[in-house]
mmCIF file with all atom_site columns, C-alpha atoms in Angstrom:
data_model
loop_
_atom_site.group_PDB
_atom_site.id
_atom_site.type_symbol
_atom_site.label_atom_id
_atom_site.label_alt_id
_atom_site.label_comp_id
_atom_site.label_asym_id
_atom_site.label_entity_id
_atom_site.label_seq_id
_atom_site.pdbx_PDB_ins_code
_atom_site.Cartn_x
_atom_site.Cartn_y
_atom_site.Cartn_z
_atom_site.occupancy
_atom_site.B_iso_or_equiv
_atom_site.pdbx_formal_charge
_atom_site.auth_seq_id
_atom_site.auth_comp_id
_atom_site.auth_asym_id
_atom_site.auth_atom_id
_atom_site.pdbx_PDB_model_num
ATOM 1   C CA . MET W 1 1   ? 106.737 84.464  118.550 1.00 0.00 ? 459 MET W CA 1
ATOM 2   C CA . ALA W 1 2   ? 104.453 81.898  120.027 1.00 0.00 ? 460 ALA W CA 1
ATOM 3   C CA . SER W 1 3   ? 102.336 79.620  117.357 1.00 0.00 ? 461 SER W CA 1
ATOM 4   C CA . PHE W 1 4   ? 98.673  79.682  117.325 1.00 0.00 ? 462 PHE W CA 1
ATOM 5   C CA . ALA W 1 5   ? 98.746  76.289  119.273 1.00 0.00 ? 463 ALA W CA 1
ATOM 6   C CA . GLU W 1 6   ? 101.099 77.785  121.868 1.00 0.00 ? 464 GLU W CA 1
ATOM 7   C CA . ARG W 1 7   ? 98.882  80.895  122.371 1.00 0.00 ? 465 ARG W CA 1
ATOM 8   C CA . LEU W 1 8   ? 95.636  78.784  122.550 1.00 0.00 ? 466 LEU W CA 1
ATOM 9   C CA . ARG W 1 9   ? 97.214  76.611  125.218 1.00 0.00 ? 467 ARG W CA 1
ATOM 10  C CA . GLN W 1 10  ? 98.173  79.717  127.164 1.00 0.00 ? 468 GLN W CA 1
ATOM 11  C CA . LEU W 1 11  ? 94.964  81.452  126.951 1.00 0.00 ? 469 LEU W CA 1
ATOM 12  C CA . ARG W 1 12  ? 93.419  78.225  128.109 1.00 0.00 ? 470 ARG W CA 1
ATOM 13  C CA . LEU W 1 13  ? 95.795  78.125  131.140 1.00 0.00 ? 471 LEU W CA 1
ATOM 14  C CA . LYS W 1 14  ? 95.390  81.795  131.811 1.00 0.00 ? 472 LYS W CA 1
ATOM 15  C CA . ASN W 1 15  ? 91.662  81.331  132.096 1.00 0.00 ? 473 ASN W CA 1
ATOM 16  C CA . SER W 1 16  ? 91.855  78.317  134.652 1.00 0.00 ? 474 SER W CA 1
ATOM 17  C CA . LEU W 1 17  ? 90.031  75.823  132.027 1.00 0.00 ? 475 LEU W CA 1
ATOM 18  C CA . THR W 1 18  ? 90.498  72.322  130.976 1.00 0.00 ? 476 THR W CA 1
ATOM 19  C CA . GLN W 1 19  ? 90.831  71.188  127.488 1.00 0.00 ? 477 GLN W CA 1
ATOM 20  C CA . LYS W 1 20  ? 87.501  69.336  127.796 1.00 0.00 ? 478 LYS W CA 1
ATOM 21  C CA . GLN W 1 21  ? 85.798  72.457  129.229 1.00 0.00 ? 479 GLN W CA 1
ATOM 22  C CA . VAL W 1 22  ? 86.925  74.359  126.117 1.00 0.00 ? 480 VAL W CA 1
ATOM 23  C CA . ALA W 1 23  ? 86.163  71.320  123.797 1.00 0.00 ? 481 ALA W CA 1
ATOM 24  C CA . ASP W 1 24  ? 82.585  71.505  125.188 1.00 0.00 ? 482 ASP W CA 1
ATOM 25  C CA . LYS W 1 25  ? 82.121  75.296  124.476 1.00 0.00 ? 483 LYS W CA 1
ATOM 26  C CA . LEU W 1 26  ? 83.129  74.340  120.679 1.00 0.00 ? 484 LEU W CA 1
ATOM 27  C CA . GLY W 1 27  ? 81.032  71.390  120.765 1.00 0.00 ? 485 GLY W CA 1
ATOM 28  C CA . ILE W 1 28  ? 83.874  68.666  119.741 1.00 0.00 ? 486 ILE W CA 1
ATOM 29  C CA . THR W 1 29  ? 85.676  66.112  121.403 1.00 0.00 ? 487 THR W CA 1
ATOM 30  C CA . GLU W 1 30  ? 88.412  67.039  124.146 1.00 0.00 ? 488 GLU W CA 1
ATOM 31  C CA . SER W 1 31  ? 91.148  64.983  121.715 1.00 0.00 ? 489 SER W CA 1
ATOM 32  C CA . ALA W 1 32  ? 89.991  67.232  118.484 1.00 0.00 ? 490 ALA W CA 1
ATOM 33  C CA . TYR W 1 33  ? 90.448  70.397  120.791 1.00 0.00 ? 491 TYR W CA 1
ATOM 34  C CA . GLY W 1 34  ? 93.993  68.745  121.943 1.00 0.00 ? 492 GLY W CA 1
ATOM 35  C CA . PHE W 1 35  ? 94.883  68.655  118.498 1.00 0.00 ? 493 PHE W CA 1
ATOM 36  C CA . TYR W 1 36  ? 94.530  72.246  118.128 1.00 0.00 ? 494 TYR W CA 1
ATOM 37  C CA . GLU W 1 37  ? 96.852  73.030  121.098 1.00 0.00 ? 495 GLU W CA 1
ATOM 38  C CA . GLN W 1 38  ? 99.415  70.294  119.610 1.00 0.00 ? 496 GLN W CA 1
ATOM 39  C CA . GLY W 1 39  ? 99.340  72.314  115.964 1.00 0.00 ? 497 GLY W CA 1
ATOM 40  C CA . LYS W 1 40  ? 97.905  68.772  114.406 1.00 0.00 ? 498 LYS W CA 1
ATOM 41  C CA . ARG W 1 41  ? 94.625  70.503  113.344 1.00 0.00 ? 499 ARG W CA 1
ATOM 42  C CA . ASP W 1 42  ? 93.116  73.991  112.863 1.00 0.00 ? 500 ASP W CA 1
ATOM 43  C CA . PRO W 1 43  ? 89.818  74.926  114.173 1.00 0.00 ? 501 PRO W CA 1
ATOM 44  C CA . SER W 1 44  ? 87.321  75.943  111.887 1.00 0.00 ? 502 SER W CA 1
ATOM 45  C CA . GLN W 1 45  ? 86.204  79.813  111.227 1.00 0.00 ? 503 GLN W CA 1
ATOM 46  C CA . SER W 1 46  ? 83.204  79.426  113.918 1.00 0.00 ? 504 SER W CA 1
ATOM 47  C CA . SER W 1 47  ? 85.539  77.555  116.244 1.00 0.00 ? 505 SER W CA 1
ATOM 48  C CA . LEU W 1 48  ? 87.956  80.607  115.823 1.00 0.00 ? 506 LEU W CA 1
ATOM 49  C CA . VAL W 1 49  ? 85.102  83.077  116.683 1.00 0.00 ? 507 VAL W CA 1
ATOM 50  C CA . ILE W 1 50  ? 83.968  81.119  119.625 1.00 0.00 ? 508 ILE W CA 1
ATOM 51  C CA . LEU W 1 51  ? 87.609  80.882  121.173 1.00 0.00 ? 509 LEU W CA 1
ATOM 52  C CA . SER W 1 52  ? 88.170  84.413  120.729 1.00 0.00 ? 510 SER W CA 1
ATOM 53  C CA . ASP W 1 53  ? 85.067  85.490  122.467 1.00 0.00 ? 511 ASP W CA 1
ATOM 54  C CA . LEU W 1 54  ? 85.707  82.896  125.334 1.00 0.00 ? 512 LEU W CA 1
ATOM 55  C CA . PHE W 1 55  ? 89.356  84.214  125.801 1.00 0.00 ? 513 PHE W CA 1
ATOM 56  C CA . GLY W 1 56  ? 88.502  87.892  124.997 1.00 0.00 ? 514 GLY W CA 1
ATOM 57  C CA . VAL W 1 57  ? 90.814  88.248  122.312 1.00 0.00 ? 515 VAL W CA 1
ATOM 58  C CA . SER W 1 58  ? 90.490  88.924  118.459 1.00 0.00 ? 516 SER W CA 1
ATOM 59  C CA . THR W 1 59  ? 90.503  86.355  115.986 1.00 0.00 ? 517 THR W CA 1
ATOM 60  C CA . ASP W 1 60  ? 93.562  88.214  114.523 1.00 0.00 ? 518 ASP W CA 1
ATOM 61  C CA . TRP W 1 61  ? 95.530  88.010  118.009 1.00 0.00 ? 519 TRP W CA 1
ATOM 62  C CA . LEU W 1 62  ? 94.705  84.273  118.193 1.00 0.00 ? 520 LEU W CA 1
ATOM 63  C CA . LEU W 1 63  ? 95.921  83.493  114.714 1.00 0.00 ? 521 LEU W CA 1
ATOM 64  C CA . THR W 1 64  ? 98.883  85.856  114.238 1.00 0.00 ? 522 THR W CA 1
ATOM 65  C CA . GLY W 1 65  ? 99.588  87.156  117.841 1.00 0.00 ? 523 GLY W CA 1
ATOM 66  C CA . LYS W 1 66  ? 99.339  90.676  116.242 1.00 0.00 ? 524 LYS W CA 1
ATOM 67  C CA . GLU W 1 67  ? 96.131  92.979  116.393 1.00 0.00 ? 525 GLU W CA 1
ATOM 68  C CA . PRO W 1 68  ? 94.871  94.325  113.202 1.00 0.00 ? 526 PRO W CA 1
ATOM 69  C CA . SER W 1 69  ? 96.305  97.779  112.182 1.00 0.00 ? 527 SER W CA 1
ATOM 70  C CA . THR W 1 70  ? 93.368  100.279 113.536 1.00 0.00 ? 528 THR W CA 1
ATOM 71  C CA . ALA W 1 71  ? 94.879  103.081 111.499 1.00 0.00 ? 529 ALA W CA 1
ATOM 72  C CA . ALA W 1 72  ? 91.855  104.343 109.226 1.00 0.00 ? 530 ALA W CA 1
ATOM 73  C CA . SER W 1 73  ? 92.175  106.754 106.478 1.00 0.00 ? 531 SER W CA 1
ATOM 74  C CA . SER W 1 74  ? 91.290  110.145 106.992 1.00 0.00 ? 532 SER W CA 1
ATOM 75  C CA . ASP W 1 75  ? 88.347  109.518 104.452 1.00 0.00 ? 533 ASP W CA 1
ATOM 76  C CA . GLU W 1 76  ? 87.291  106.432 106.260 1.00 0.00 ? 534 GLU W CA 1
ATOM 77  C CA . GLN W 1 77  ? 87.337  108.390 109.743 1.00 0.00 ? 535 GLN W CA 1
ATOM 78  C CA . GLU W 1 78  ? 85.607  111.387 108.158 1.00 0.00 ? 536 GLU W CA 1
ATOM 79  C CA . PHE W 1 79  ? 83.021  108.920 106.570 1.00 0.00 ? 537 PHE W CA 1
ATOM 80  C CA . THR W 1 80  ? 82.735  106.926 109.756 1.00 0.00 ? 538 THR W CA 1
ATOM 81  C CA . GLU W 1 81  ? 81.742  110.433 111.891 1.00 0.00 ? 539 GLU W CA 1
ATOM 82  C CA . TRP W 1 82  ? 79.478  111.172 109.245 1.00 0.00 ? 540 TRP W CA 1
ATOM 83  C CA . ILE W 1 83  ? 77.373  107.943 109.463 1.00 0.00 ? 541 ILE W CA 1
ATOM 84  C CA . LYS W 1 84  ? 77.526  108.334 113.391 1.00 0.00 ? 542 LYS W CA 1
ATOM 85  C CA . GLU W 1 85  ? 75.910  111.831 112.903 1.00 0.00 ? 543 GLU W CA 1
ATOM 86  C CA . ASN W 1 86  ? 73.255  111.191 110.544 1.00 0.00 ? 544 ASN W CA 1
ATOM 87  C CA . MET W 1 87  ? 72.562  107.400 110.828 1.00 0.00 ? 545 MET W CA 1
ATOM 88  C CA . ASP W 1 88  ? 69.009  107.724 112.374 1.00 0.00 ? 546 ASP W CA 1
ATOM 89  C CA . ASP W 1 89  ? 67.882  110.175 109.729 1.00 0.00 ? 547 ASP W CA 1
ATOM 90  C CA . LEU W 1 90  ? 69.612  108.727 106.528 1.00 0.00 ? 548 LEU W CA 1
ATOM 91  C CA . PHE W 1 91  ? 68.873  104.870 107.376 1.00 0.00 ? 549 PHE W CA 1
ATOM 92  C CA . PHE W 1 92  ? 65.128  105.417 108.043 1.00 0.00 ? 550 PHE W CA 1
ATOM 93  C CA . TYR W 1 93  ? 64.534  107.922 105.546 1.00 0.00 ? 551 TYR W CA 1
ATOM 94  C CA . GLU W 1 94  ? 66.237  105.998 102.691 1.00 0.00 ? 552 GLU W CA 1
ATOM 95  C CA . PHE W 1 95  ? 65.060  102.426 104.011 1.00 0.00 ? 553 PHE W CA 1
ATOM 96  C CA . ASN W 1 96  ? 61.389  103.644 103.894 1.00 0.00 ? 554 ASN W CA 1
ATOM 97  C CA . LYS W 1 97  ? 61.885  104.912 100.302 1.00 0.00 ? 555 LYS W CA 1
ATOM 98  C CA . SER W 1 98  ? 63.917  101.461 99.306  1.00 0.00 ? 556 SER W CA 1
ATOM 99  C CA . PRO W 1 99  ? 62.287  98.720  96.937  1.00 0.00 ? 557 PRO W CA 1
ATOM 100 C CA . GLU W 1 100 ? 60.873  95.885  99.168  1.00 0.00 ? 558 GLU W CA 1
ATOM 101 C CA . GLU W 1 101 ? 63.815  93.525  97.885  1.00 0.00 ? 559 GLU W CA 1
ATOM 102 C CA . MET W 1 102 ? 66.569  95.786  99.174  1.00 0.00 ? 560 MET W CA 1
ATOM 103 C CA . LYS W 1 103 ? 64.168  96.070  102.454 1.00 0.00 ? 561 LYS W CA 1
ATOM 104 C CA . GLN W 1 104 ? 64.245  92.366  102.878 1.00 0.00 ? 562 GLN W CA 1
ATOM 105 C CA . GLU W 1 105 ? 68.164  91.974  102.212 1.00 0.00 ? 563 GLU W CA 1
ATOM 106 C CA . ALA W 1 106 ? 68.655  94.924  104.974 1.00 0.00 ? 564 ALA W CA 1
ATOM 107 C CA . ILE W 1 107 ? 66.479  93.346  107.324 1.00 0.00 ? 565 ILE W CA 1
ATOM 108 C CA . GLU W 1 108 ? 68.083  89.702  106.995 1.00 0.00 ? 566 GLU W CA 1
ATOM 109 C CA . THR W 1 109 ? 71.668  91.472  107.563 1.00 0.00 ? 567 THR W CA 1
ATOM 110 C CA . PHE W 1 110 ? 70.236  93.076  110.806 1.00 0.00 ? 568 PHE W CA 1
ATOM 111 C CA . ARG W 1 111 ? 69.070  89.847  111.637 1.00 0.00 ? 569 ARG W CA 1
ATOM 112 C CA . THR W 1 112 ? 72.177  87.998  111.306 1.00 0.00 ? 570 THR W CA 1
ATOM 113 C CA . ILE W 1 113 ? 74.004  90.739  113.596 1.00 0.00 ? 571 ILE W CA 1
ATOM 114 C CA . TRP W 1 114 ? 71.232  90.342  115.989 1.00 0.00 ? 572 TRP W CA 1
ATOM 115 C CA . GLU W 1 115 ? 71.744  86.309  116.315 1.00 0.00 ? 573 GLU W CA 1
ATOM 116 C CA . ILE W 1 116 ? 75.370  86.788  116.663 1.00 0.00 ? 574 ILE W CA 1
ATOM 117 C CA . GLU W 1 117 ? 74.860  89.358  119.290 1.00 0.00 ? 575 GLU W CA 1
ATOM 118 C CA . LYS W 1 118 ? 72.249  87.110  121.198 1.00 0.00 ? 576 LYS W CA 1
ATOM 119 C CA . LYS W 1 119 ? 74.793  84.176  121.013 1.00 0.00 ? 577 LYS W CA 1
ATOM 120 C CA . LYS W 1 120 ? 77.350  86.088  122.501 1.00 0.00 ? 578 LYS W CA 1
ATOM 121 C CA . ALA W 1 121 ? 75.160  87.377  125.091 1.00 0.00 ? 579 ALA W CA 1
ATOM 122 C CA . GLU W 1 122 ? 74.196  83.454  125.836 1.00 0.00 ? 580 GLU W CA 1
ATOM 123 C CA . ARG W 1 123 ? 77.992  82.534  125.969 1.00 0.00 ? 581 ARG W CA 1
ATOM 124 C CA . ARG W 1 124 ? 78.616  85.475  128.397 1.00 0.00 ? 582 ARG W CA 1
ATOM 125 C CA . LYS W 1 125 ? 75.611  84.490  130.564 1.00 0.00 ? 583 LYS W CA 1
ATOM 126 C CA . GLY W 1 126 ? 76.536  80.895  130.749 1.00 0.00 ? 584 GLY W CA 1
ATOM 127 C CA . LYS W 1 127 ? 80.190  81.828  132.169 1.00 0.00 ? 585 LYS W CA 1
ATOM 128 C CA . GLU W 1 128 ? 78.699  83.671  135.022 1.00 0.00 ? 586 GLU W CA 1
#
């Protein structure tokens, strides 16, 4: 099985990118990125996320060459379906009744998700 460094190099070449182009996306020097492909350095968590988005693969696949198991327990599947069916009513009903501190925590969580999605959209727009 290929190493992380080999997978990274293969993905870069498959996407017809230079080391400099990928380094620029990561905000690092070309030589620092080169160390990733040589297996001499490991990227930060934030760089892994950028790389996985850039190449359209999961961070799990990038790190291990394997996709995570998607087999959820029947309880988990049942819970997920219940949430999908009841999210609007449950969330807003309970949210409005929640203490102000809990509301602020939820809002900050949503803000973080929104910022991540916004950055993804900007990166996709930059690729076009």
